[in-house]
Short mmCIF file of C-alpha atoms in Angstrom, two decimals:
data_model
loop_
_atom_site.label_atom_id
_atom_site.label_comp_id
_atom_site.label_asym_id
_atom_site.label_seq_id
_atom_site.Cartn_x
_atom_site.Cartn_y
_atom_site.Cartn_z
CA MET A 138 28.09 -3.12 12.90
CA VAL A 139 25.77 -3.62 9.94
CA ASP A 140 26.79 -6.42 7.61
CA ALA A 141 24.20 -6.10 4.84
CA GLY A 142 21.47 -3.92 3.43
CA MET A 143 21.25 -1.09 1.01
CA THR A 144 18.92 1.29 -0.73
CA MET A 145 19.38 2.01 -4.42
CA SER A 146 17.70 4.39 -6.79
CA PHE A 147 18.07 3.37 -10.43
CA HIS A 148 16.93 5.79 -13.11
CA THR A 149 16.83 4.29 -16.58
CA GLN A 150 14.40 4.32 -19.42
CA ASN A 151 12.83 1.02 -18.39
CA ARG A 152 13.77 0.94 -14.73
CA PRO A 153 11.80 3.22 -12.37
CA PRO A 154 13.33 4.25 -9.02
CA LEU A 155 13.43 1.47 -6.45
CA LEU A 156 14.31 0.83 -2.85
CA LEU A 157 15.97 -2.31 -1.61
CA GLY A 158 15.58 -3.61 1.90
CA VAL A 159 16.99 -6.66 3.58
CA ALA A 160 16.80 -7.88 7.14
CA THR A 161 20.19 -7.48 8.77
CA LYS A 162 21.85 -8.39 12.05
CA ASN A 163 23.41 -6.03 14.51
CA THR A 164 26.64 -7.76 15.49
CA SER A 165 27.87 -5.27 18.05
CA ARG A 166 29.84 -7.01 20.79
CA SER A 167 28.16 -4.85 23.39
CA ARG A 168 25.02 -6.96 23.01
CA THR A 169 24.66 -10.53 24.07
CA LYS A 170 21.94 -11.23 21.55
CA SER A 171 21.75 -10.09 17.94
CA SER A 172 18.79 -7.92 17.09
CA THR A 173 17.03 -7.54 13.77
CA SER A 174 17.10 -4.17 12.07
CA VAL A 175 16.75 -2.68 8.63
CA ALA A 176 19.86 -1.05 7.27
CA VAL A 177 19.44 1.68 4.71
CA VAL A 178 22.20 3.30 2.69
CA GLN A 179 21.15 5.50 -0.18
CA VAL A 180 22.94 5.13 -3.49
CA SER A 181 21.81 7.00 -6.57
CA SER A 182 22.96 5.67 -9.93
CA VAL A 183 22.15 6.63 -13.49
CA LEU A 184 22.37 3.57 -15.71
CA GLN A 185 22.14 3.60 -19.48
CA THR A 186 21.22 0.49 -21.41
CA ASN A 187 22.30 -0.37 -24.92
CA GLU A 188 19.91 -1.19 -27.74
CA SER A 189 19.52 -4.78 -26.53
CA GLY A 190 18.45 -3.53 -23.10
CA ASN A 191 21.62 -4.74 -21.37
CA LEU A 192 24.15 -2.74 -19.43
CA PRO A 193 27.37 -1.96 -21.32
CA GLU A 194 30.42 -3.84 -20.05
CA SER A 195 32.02 -0.61 -18.81
CA LYS A 196 29.03 0.07 -16.59
CA ARG A 197 28.49 -3.40 -15.20
CA SER A 198 31.56 -3.37 -13.04
CA SER A 199 30.11 -0.55 -10.92
CA MET A 200 27.19 -2.71 -9.80
CA PRO A 201 27.87 -4.81 -6.65
CA LEU A 202 26.10 -7.88 -8.05
CA THR A 203 28.47 -10.18 -6.16
CA ARG A 204 26.60 -9.27 -2.95
CA PHE A 205 23.63 -11.33 -4.10
CA GLN A 206 23.29 -15.07 -4.45
CA ALA A 207 21.93 -15.02 -7.99
CA PRO A 208 23.25 -12.71 -10.73
CA ASN A 209 19.84 -12.50 -12.42
CA TYR A 210 18.09 -10.92 -9.43
CA ILE A 211 18.78 -8.01 -7.15
CA LEU A 212 17.35 -10.05 -4.27
CA SER A 213 17.07 -13.82 -4.49
CA GLN A 214 15.41 -14.85 -1.22
CA PRO A 215 12.21 -16.86 -1.79
CA ASN A 216 10.20 -14.57 0.50
CA THR A 217 11.18 -11.27 -1.15
CA VAL A 218 8.33 -8.77 -1.22
CA GLY A 219 7.87 -6.38 -4.15
CA ILE A 220 6.18 -3.10 -3.26
CA ILE A 221 4.63 -0.82 -5.89
CA GLY A 222 4.72 2.73 -4.58
CA GLY A 223 1.64 4.91 -4.73
CA LEU A 224 0.69 8.49 -5.45
CA SER A 225 3.17 9.72 -2.86
CA VAL A 226 6.36 8.50 -1.25
CA PHE A 227 4.61 9.11 2.08
CA SER A 228 2.22 6.18 1.59
CA SER A 229 5.12 3.86 0.76
CA LEU A 230 7.07 4.96 3.83
CA LEU A 231 4.04 4.46 6.07
CA PHE A 232 3.63 0.93 4.77
CA LEU A 233 7.31 0.14 5.26
CA GLU A 234 7.04 1.33 8.85
CA LYS A 235 4.09 -0.99 9.38
CA LEU A 236 5.89 -3.87 7.67
CA VAL A 237 8.91 -3.48 9.95
CA TRP A 238 6.86 -2.90 13.11
CA TRP A 239 4.53 -5.87 12.66
CA SER A 240 7.49 -8.06 11.70
CA LEU A 241 9.46 -7.22 14.82
CA LYS A 242 6.47 -7.13 17.17
CA ASP A 243 6.75 -10.79 18.18
CA GLY A 244 10.50 -11.10 17.79
CA GLY A 245 10.51 -11.88 14.08
CA GLU A 246 12.50 -10.39 11.24
CA CYS A 247 11.38 -8.05 8.49
CA PRO A 248 11.25 -9.91 5.16
CA PRO A 249 13.49 -8.71 2.31
CA PHE A 250 11.75 -6.19 0.09
CA VAL A 251 12.12 -4.18 -3.09
CA VAL A 252 10.21 -0.92 -3.45
CA CYS A 253 9.54 0.61 -6.84
CA SER A 254 8.47 4.19 -6.23
CA ASP A 255 8.09 6.77 -8.97
CA PRO A 256 5.40 9.29 -7.95
CA THR A 257 6.49 11.67 -10.71
CA LEU A 258 4.81 9.36 -13.23
CA TYR A 259 1.49 9.81 -11.43
CA LYS A 260 1.82 13.57 -11.68
CA GLU A 261 1.77 13.24 -15.45
CA LEU A 262 -1.40 11.16 -15.37
CA PRO A 263 -4.82 12.78 -14.79
CA ILE A 264 -5.75 10.51 -11.88
CA ARG A 265 -7.39 12.99 -9.52
CA SER A 266 -9.02 15.10 -12.21
CA LEU A 267 -10.13 11.94 -13.94
CA PHE A 268 -11.93 10.59 -10.88
CA HIS A 269 -13.45 13.94 -10.03
CA SER A 270 -14.84 14.25 -13.57
CA PHE A 271 -17.24 11.38 -12.87
CA THR A 272 -20.23 11.39 -10.58
CA ARG A 273 -20.32 8.75 -7.85
CA SER A 274 -23.32 7.11 -9.51
CA ARG A 275 -21.25 5.99 -12.52
CA ALA A 276 -20.07 2.37 -12.55
CA SER A 277 -16.44 1.81 -11.63
CA ALA A 278 -15.93 -0.13 -14.88
CA GLN A 279 -16.49 3.14 -16.72
CA ILE A 280 -13.62 4.71 -14.82
CA LEU A 281 -11.25 1.86 -15.55
CA SER A 282 -11.97 1.42 -19.25
CA ASN A 283 -10.07 4.43 -20.63
CA ASN A 284 -7.05 4.53 -18.35
CA TRP A 285 -4.48 2.41 -20.11
CA PRO A 286 -1.61 4.88 -19.47
CA ILE A 287 -2.09 4.39 -15.72
CA ILE A 288 -2.49 0.63 -16.05
CA GLU A 289 0.56 0.29 -18.29
CA SER A 290 2.65 2.35 -15.88
CA LEU A 291 1.69 0.13 -12.95
CA CYS A 292 2.22 -3.03 -15.01
CA ARG A 293 5.75 -1.90 -15.88
CA LYS A 294 6.48 -1.42 -12.20
CA ARG A 295 5.11 -4.85 -11.40
CA ALA A 296 7.24 -6.45 -14.14
CA PHE A 297 10.31 -4.60 -12.90
CA LEU A 298 9.78 -5.94 -9.39
CA GLU A 299 9.34 -9.46 -10.75
CA HIS A 300 12.66 -9.19 -12.58
CA SER A 301 14.26 -7.79 -9.43
CA GLY A 302 13.54 -11.00 -7.54
CA ALA A 303 10.21 -10.27 -5.86
CA ARG A 304 8.03 -13.30 -5.14
CA CYS A 305 4.98 -11.45 -3.85
CA ILE A 306 3.58 -8.08 -4.95
CA VAL A 307 1.75 -5.53 -2.80
CA MET A 308 0.51 -1.99 -3.45
CA PRO A 309 0.26 0.27 -0.37
CA CYS A 310 -1.92 2.73 -2.28
CA HIS A 311 -5.69 2.87 -2.11
CA LEU A 312 -6.27 4.39 -5.55
CA SER A 313 -3.94 1.97 -7.35
CA HIS A 314 -6.23 -0.88 -6.33
CA ALA A 315 -8.83 0.49 -8.72
CA TRP A 316 -6.74 -1.26 -11.40
CA HIS A 317 -5.63 -4.29 -9.37
CA ASP A 318 -7.38 -6.78 -11.67
CA GLN A 319 -5.68 -5.42 -14.78
CA ILE A 320 -2.24 -5.16 -13.15
CA SER A 321 -2.35 -8.69 -11.74
CA GLU A 322 -3.98 -10.32 -14.77
CA ASP A 323 -0.86 -12.05 -16.18
CA CYS A 324 1.19 -12.04 -12.97
CA SER A 325 2.47 -15.45 -11.92
CA LEU A 326 3.30 -14.26 -8.39
CA ARG A 327 1.11 -13.83 -5.34
CA PHE A 328 -0.44 -10.37 -5.65
CA LEU A 329 -2.15 -9.29 -2.45
CA HIS A 330 -5.20 -7.03 -2.51
CA VAL A 331 -5.65 -4.63 0.41
CA GLY A 332 -9.45 -4.97 0.28
CA GLU A 333 -9.27 -8.76 0.49
CA CYS A 334 -6.78 -8.57 3.37
CA VAL A 335 -8.90 -6.29 5.56
CA ALA A 336 -12.13 -8.12 4.68
CA ARG A 337 -10.56 -11.46 5.60
CA GLU A 338 -9.29 -10.15 8.95
CA LEU A 339 -12.71 -8.73 9.79
CA LYS A 340 -14.31 -12.06 8.86
CA GLU A 341 -11.89 -13.91 11.13
CA ALA A 342 -12.80 -11.53 13.97
CA LYS A 343 -16.31 -13.10 14.02
CA LEU A 344 -18.11 -9.81 14.60
CA LYS A 345 -21.75 -9.85 15.69
CA PRO A 346 -24.45 -7.58 14.20
CA LEU A 347 -25.30 -4.58 16.36
CA GLU A 348 -28.94 -4.73 15.25
CA ASN A 349 -31.15 -7.80 15.24
CA GLY A 350 -32.03 -9.14 11.83
CA SER A 351 -29.19 -7.42 9.98
CA ASN A 352 -25.76 -8.41 8.74
CA VAL A 353 -22.57 -7.09 10.27
CA ARG A 354 -22.08 -3.58 8.98
CA ILE A 355 -18.70 -2.09 8.11
CA GLY A 356 -18.24 1.61 7.48
CA VAL A 357 -15.76 2.92 4.92
CA LEU A 358 -14.30 6.43 5.05
CA ALA A 359 -12.17 7.41 2.08
CA ALA A 360 -11.63 10.03 -0.57
CA ASP A 361 -14.36 10.28 -3.18
CA ALA A 362 -12.18 8.56 -5.80
CA THR A 363 -11.54 5.49 -3.65
CA LEU A 364 -15.20 5.11 -2.74
CA MET A 365 -16.21 5.52 -6.37
CA ALA A 366 -13.80 2.79 -7.47
CA GLY A 367 -15.81 0.46 -5.20
CA PHE A 368 -13.24 -2.26 -4.52
CA TYR A 369 -13.53 -2.02 -0.72
CA GLN A 370 -17.29 -2.38 -0.97
CA GLU A 371 -16.92 -5.35 -3.32
CA LYS A 372 -14.40 -7.24 -1.17
CA LEU A 373 -16.34 -6.64 2.05
CA GLN A 374 -19.64 -7.69 0.50
CA SER A 375 -18.03 -10.90 -0.80
CA GLN A 376 -17.38 -11.81 2.85
CA GLY A 377 -21.02 -11.23 3.76
CA PHE A 378 -20.68 -7.74 5.25
CA GLU A 379 -23.09 -4.89 4.69
CA VAL A 380 -21.09 -1.81 3.69
CA VAL A 381 -22.01 1.69 4.83
CA VAL A 382 -20.39 4.72 3.19
CA PRO A 383 -20.97 8.42 3.85
CA ASP A 384 -23.85 10.04 2.01
CA LYS A 385 -23.31 12.89 -0.42
CA GLU A 386 -23.80 15.61 2.20
CA THR A 387 -21.36 14.02 4.63
CA MET A 388 -18.76 13.66 1.87
CA GLU A 389 -19.14 17.26 0.73
CA HIS A 390 -19.34 18.92 4.14
CA VAL A 391 -17.27 16.63 6.38
CA VAL A 392 -14.98 14.07 4.73
CA ILE A 393 -13.59 16.14 1.85
CA PRO A 394 -13.12 19.23 4.09
CA ALA A 395 -11.29 17.01 6.61
CA ILE A 396 -8.84 15.87 3.92
CA GLU A 397 -8.41 19.45 2.70
CA ALA A 398 -7.79 20.60 6.29
CA MET A 399 -5.01 18.05 6.63
CA LYS A 400 -3.41 19.28 3.42
CA ARG A 401 -3.46 22.80 4.94
CA ARG A 402 -1.94 21.31 8.11
CA ASP A 403 -5.01 22.35 10.07
CA MET A 404 -4.81 19.42 12.47
CA GLU A 405 -7.51 20.63 14.84
CA GLY A 406 -9.99 21.21 12.02
CA ALA A 407 -9.24 17.84 10.43
CA ARG A 408 -9.55 16.09 13.79
CA ASN A 409 -12.95 17.59 14.57
CA LEU A 410 -14.29 16.79 11.10
CA LEU A 411 -12.98 13.23 11.18
CA ARG A 412 -14.65 12.63 14.54
CA ILE A 413 -17.95 13.78 13.05
CA ALA A 414 -17.51 11.53 10.00
CA VAL A 415 -16.77 8.47 12.15
CA GLN A 416 -19.69 9.17 14.46
CA VAL A 417 -22.07 9.57 11.50
CA LEU A 418 -21.23 6.01 10.46
CA LEU A 419 -21.33 4.64 14.00
CA VAL A 420 -24.86 5.99 14.39
CA ARG A 421 -25.79 3.74 11.48
CA ALA A 422 -24.84 0.69 13.58
CA VAL A 423 -21.53 -0.19 11.95
CA ASN A 424 -19.20 -2.46 13.93
CA THR A 425 -16.06 -0.73 12.75
CA VAL A 426 -14.96 2.01 10.37
CA ILE A 427 -12.26 1.45 7.78
CA ILE A 428 -10.28 4.66 7.26
CA ALA A 429 -9.02 4.11 3.72
CA SER A 430 -7.18 7.40 3.35
CA ASP A 431 -3.53 8.16 4.04
CA GLU A 432 -4.42 11.79 4.71
CA LEU A 433 -6.78 10.81 7.54
CA GLN A 434 -4.42 8.35 9.22
CA GLY A 435 -2.81 9.70 12.37
CA VAL A 436 -5.31 12.55 12.67
CA LEU A 437 -6.94 11.24 15.84
CA PRO A 438 -4.70 11.05 18.94
CA ARG A 439 -3.78 7.54 20.04
CA ASP A 440 -5.87 7.78 23.21
CA ASP A 441 -9.01 8.85 21.34
CA PRO A 442 -11.74 6.28 22.12
CA LEU A 443 -13.02 6.54 18.55
CA LEU A 444 -9.82 4.88 17.30
CA LYS A 445 -10.96 1.63 18.92
CA LYS A 446 -13.75 1.61 16.38
CA CYS A 447 -11.46 2.30 13.40
CA VAL A 448 -9.03 0.19 11.38
CA ASP A 449 -6.30 1.04 8.90
CA PRO A 450 -6.47 -1.40 5.95
CA MET A 451 -2.72 -1.00 5.38
CA ASP A 452 -2.15 -2.74 8.73
CA ALA A 453 -4.06 -5.71 7.36
CA LEU A 454 -2.00 -5.61 4.15
CA ALA A 455 1.25 -5.53 6.15
CA ARG A 456 0.16 -8.43 8.37
CA SER A 457 -0.89 -10.49 5.35
CA THR A 458 2.43 -9.74 3.67
CA ILE A 459 4.34 -10.92 6.74
CA LYS A 460 2.19 -14.04 7.00
CA TRP A 461 3.01 -14.90 3.38
CA ALA A 462 6.72 -14.14 3.86
CA ASN A 463 6.96 -16.28 7.01
CA ALA A 464 5.15 -19.20 5.39
CA THR A 465 7.30 -18.97 2.26
CA GLY A 466 10.51 -18.53 4.21
CA ASN A 467 9.68 -21.68 6.20
CA GLY A 468 9.04 -23.66 3.05
CA GLY A 469 5.30 -23.14 3.09
#
């Protein structure tokens, strides 16, 4: 029997769709020990606010606010995680799966979370065409300077999560991190950066250079837009790593075709191209390859030896999120 947990989707002028998650207990008598799970019940509500931004009295009674400890927040636990959804619901779901899996791996519990996911807003913004309109030689600051509609949209989501009770913000979306600095500028909460998380984990791994006289080299495979934004390169270099990215020919003839093959559901073609892309970087003496693309995750079979040389930065983000939640939940 599930005693707590819900998923809600609120659609209002100032409230983008969200997902609520709380750790729950299975209290079935058939088990001698309670097990942690995530209960999800979908509820779709359309809420209208009055001119002051508050819910009318006639509408408030339909909201089960009595389920929560504090009336001002949807979730009031001190280790509540706020998740800003990305370009697709798929990336958010993948991250949630990682968050749950890494939480339960050592017998722990998944922290409470609120997900704000509204991919329809991204469809109205020229993100992909915008990035593709620049050459990779342009500075990333040039890309960021004229994109206030995107930044404002992400800032509204962040503010909404803050008001929902989140105490830490994460973004399981590679492209959104191109604007991480602007989104987190006036945020009083912990705001994790996926690039910092993966760079820190690699630093803690104490890798050794594969070539004498050189620094540890880390390869980065990603869509052209993510590489052009440059935040993975910046965070890795700040930890003393030398970053290796595909050259123009490899991007045009291997990486981009691999992503396009996945979109066509040509798994065999995508798999062969991804193997080539990884091997091209390994030949350049990189210790490991960061696959910073949702489209390229899960392409290689689990028993593929090349996977041992690859990392998914979203795993690092999930582990860092859990580490924060556990420390905060224990009074840290």
